[in-house]
């Protein structure tokens, strides 16, 4: 089944409901790289203290993450109209996988 889902994704069909945790993390990594990495750094390795270090974000505060990303915060732009809700979910899963949060999907 995993291969079927992966093939469907590779073919560009929408298979969001059938997405495995690994696929969600990969989708999050791609979205993060497109939208976030220019400020927050490749693999969350931030290069300037002007930008929040996402490796220090509290893993138990997803509501704050979603709110800050959707609405923006000070110098951080609002992403609500640009990044889709399922992409924010995927970015959360990706950040959790990089940070090794116990609750993150493996
Ligand atoms: C133009 C640069 C820039 C981009 C692009 C950017 N950010 Fe930020 N981000 C910032 C800055 C600056 C802050 C620090 C805001 C502050 O607290 O003053 C920040 C803070 C954050 C925070 C912490 C907010 C909090 O609650 O303290 C999160 C989470 C975050 N960014 C996620 C993201 C995600 C996810 C993306 C991609 C969708 C993204 N950022 C893209 C500049 C950016």
XYZ file of C-alpha atoms and ligand atoms in Angstrom:
149
model
C 0.000 0.000 0.000
C 2.828 2.378 0.790
C 4.205 1.970 -2.706
C 0.794 2.611 -4.219
C 0.436 5.859 -2.236
C 3.960 6.950 -3.111
C 3.358 6.242 -6.781
C 0.132 8.248 -6.673
C 1.985 11.195 -5.128
C 4.826 10.900 -7.613
C 2.281 10.925 -10.422
C 0.991 14.229 -9.073
C -2.455 13.025 -8.049
C -3.853 14.228 -4.754
C -3.600 11.459 -2.223
C -3.567 13.597 0.922
C -5.908 11.266 2.801
C -3.636 8.296 2.067
C -0.470 10.176 3.070
C 1.808 8.254 5.419
C 3.678 10.137 8.185
C 6.894 9.851 6.171
C 5.198 11.358 3.133
C 3.769 14.178 5.244
C 7.234 14.970 6.622
C 8.651 14.983 3.087
C 5.858 17.318 1.920
C 6.629 19.535 4.918
C 10.326 19.556 4.098
C 9.562 20.706 0.557
C 7.133 23.429 1.718
C 9.600 24.577 4.396
C 12.374 24.770 1.801
C 10.180 26.871 -0.520
C 8.636 29.250 2.003
C 10.697 29.316 5.198
C 14.318 28.283 4.649
C 15.463 31.658 3.274
C 15.012 33.087 6.763
C 14.947 30.082 9.104
C 17.784 28.209 7.356
C 18.292 24.888 5.579
C 17.334 22.011 7.930
C 16.304 24.636 10.537
C 19.938 25.721 10.927
C 19.391 29.446 11.251
C 22.268 31.726 10.203
C 21.182 34.964 11.892
C 19.843 35.655 15.346
C 17.344 38.040 13.673
C 15.279 34.954 12.798
C 13.712 32.637 15.323
C 15.659 29.374 15.757
C 12.980 26.764 15.064
C 15.109 24.117 16.780
C 14.138 25.846 20.037
C 10.395 25.985 19.333
C 8.387 24.201 22.084
C 7.165 20.870 20.696
C 4.037 20.943 22.852
C 2.733 24.259 21.518
C 1.346 23.534 18.066
C -1.430 26.175 18.448
C 1.231 28.889 18.861
C 3.119 27.579 15.802
C 0.010 27.601 13.623
C -1.070 31.036 14.884
C 2.360 32.621 14.331
C 2.649 31.131 10.837
C -0.886 32.072 9.764
C -0.967 35.566 11.297
C 2.736 36.451 11.318
C 4.653 37.890 14.246
C 6.558 41.202 14.199
C 9.170 40.847 11.362
C 7.791 37.428 10.416
C 5.366 37.688 7.500
C 1.838 36.210 7.705
C 1.545 33.048 5.631
C -2.183 32.394 5.954
C -3.045 33.354 2.380
C -0.009 31.648 0.861
C 0.701 28.394 2.681
C -2.253 25.985 2.756
C -3.430 24.580 6.124
C -2.309 21.060 5.171
C 1.119 22.444 4.272
C 1.378 24.118 7.712
C 0.463 20.734 9.249
C 3.173 19.116 7.139
C 5.750 21.780 8.107
C 4.880 21.167 11.781
C 5.487 17.422 11.251
C 8.780 18.179 9.482
C 9.993 20.537 12.239
C 9.083 17.853 14.796
C 10.999 15.187 12.880
C 14.124 17.371 12.704
C 13.848 18.229 16.400
C 13.167 14.636 17.444
C 9.986 15.466 19.323
C 8.557 12.283 20.823
C 5.036 13.101 19.617
C 6.143 13.719 16.034
C 5.202 11.113 13.438
C 8.126 8.828 12.601
C 11.211 36.937 5.707
C 11.810 36.053 6.705
C 10.955 34.932 7.243
C 10.359 33.913 6.547
C 10.399 33.661 5.048
C 9.722 33.070 7.536
N 9.918 33.562 8.790
Fe 9.316 32.718 10.535
N 10.134 34.262 11.581
C 10.825 35.327 11.032
C 11.221 36.243 12.092
C 11.989 37.528 11.913
C 10.740 35.680 13.290
C 10.871 36.254 14.714
C 9.579 37.004 15.019
C 9.676 37.712 16.374
O 9.338 37.068 17.371
O 10.074 38.866 16.382
C 10.068 34.433 12.942
C 9.465 33.600 13.856
C 8.871 32.383 13.542
C 8.260 31.493 14.509
C 8.200 31.692 16.028
C 6.952 32.488 16.345
C 6.676 32.493 17.820
O 5.562 32.113 18.196
O 7.566 32.887 18.591
C 7.790 30.422 13.823
C 7.074 29.211 14.401
C 8.093 30.647 12.419
N 8.744 31.852 12.287
C 7.773 29.777 11.411
C 7.954 30.048 10.052
C 7.494 29.175 9.002
C 6.815 27.824 9.215
C 7.818 29.782 7.829
C 7.499 29.314 6.421
C 6.093 29.109 6.132
C 8.493 31.035 8.154
N 8.552 31.161 9.510
C 9.006 31.921 7.223
C 11.098 35.515 9.684
C 10.671 34.706 8.658
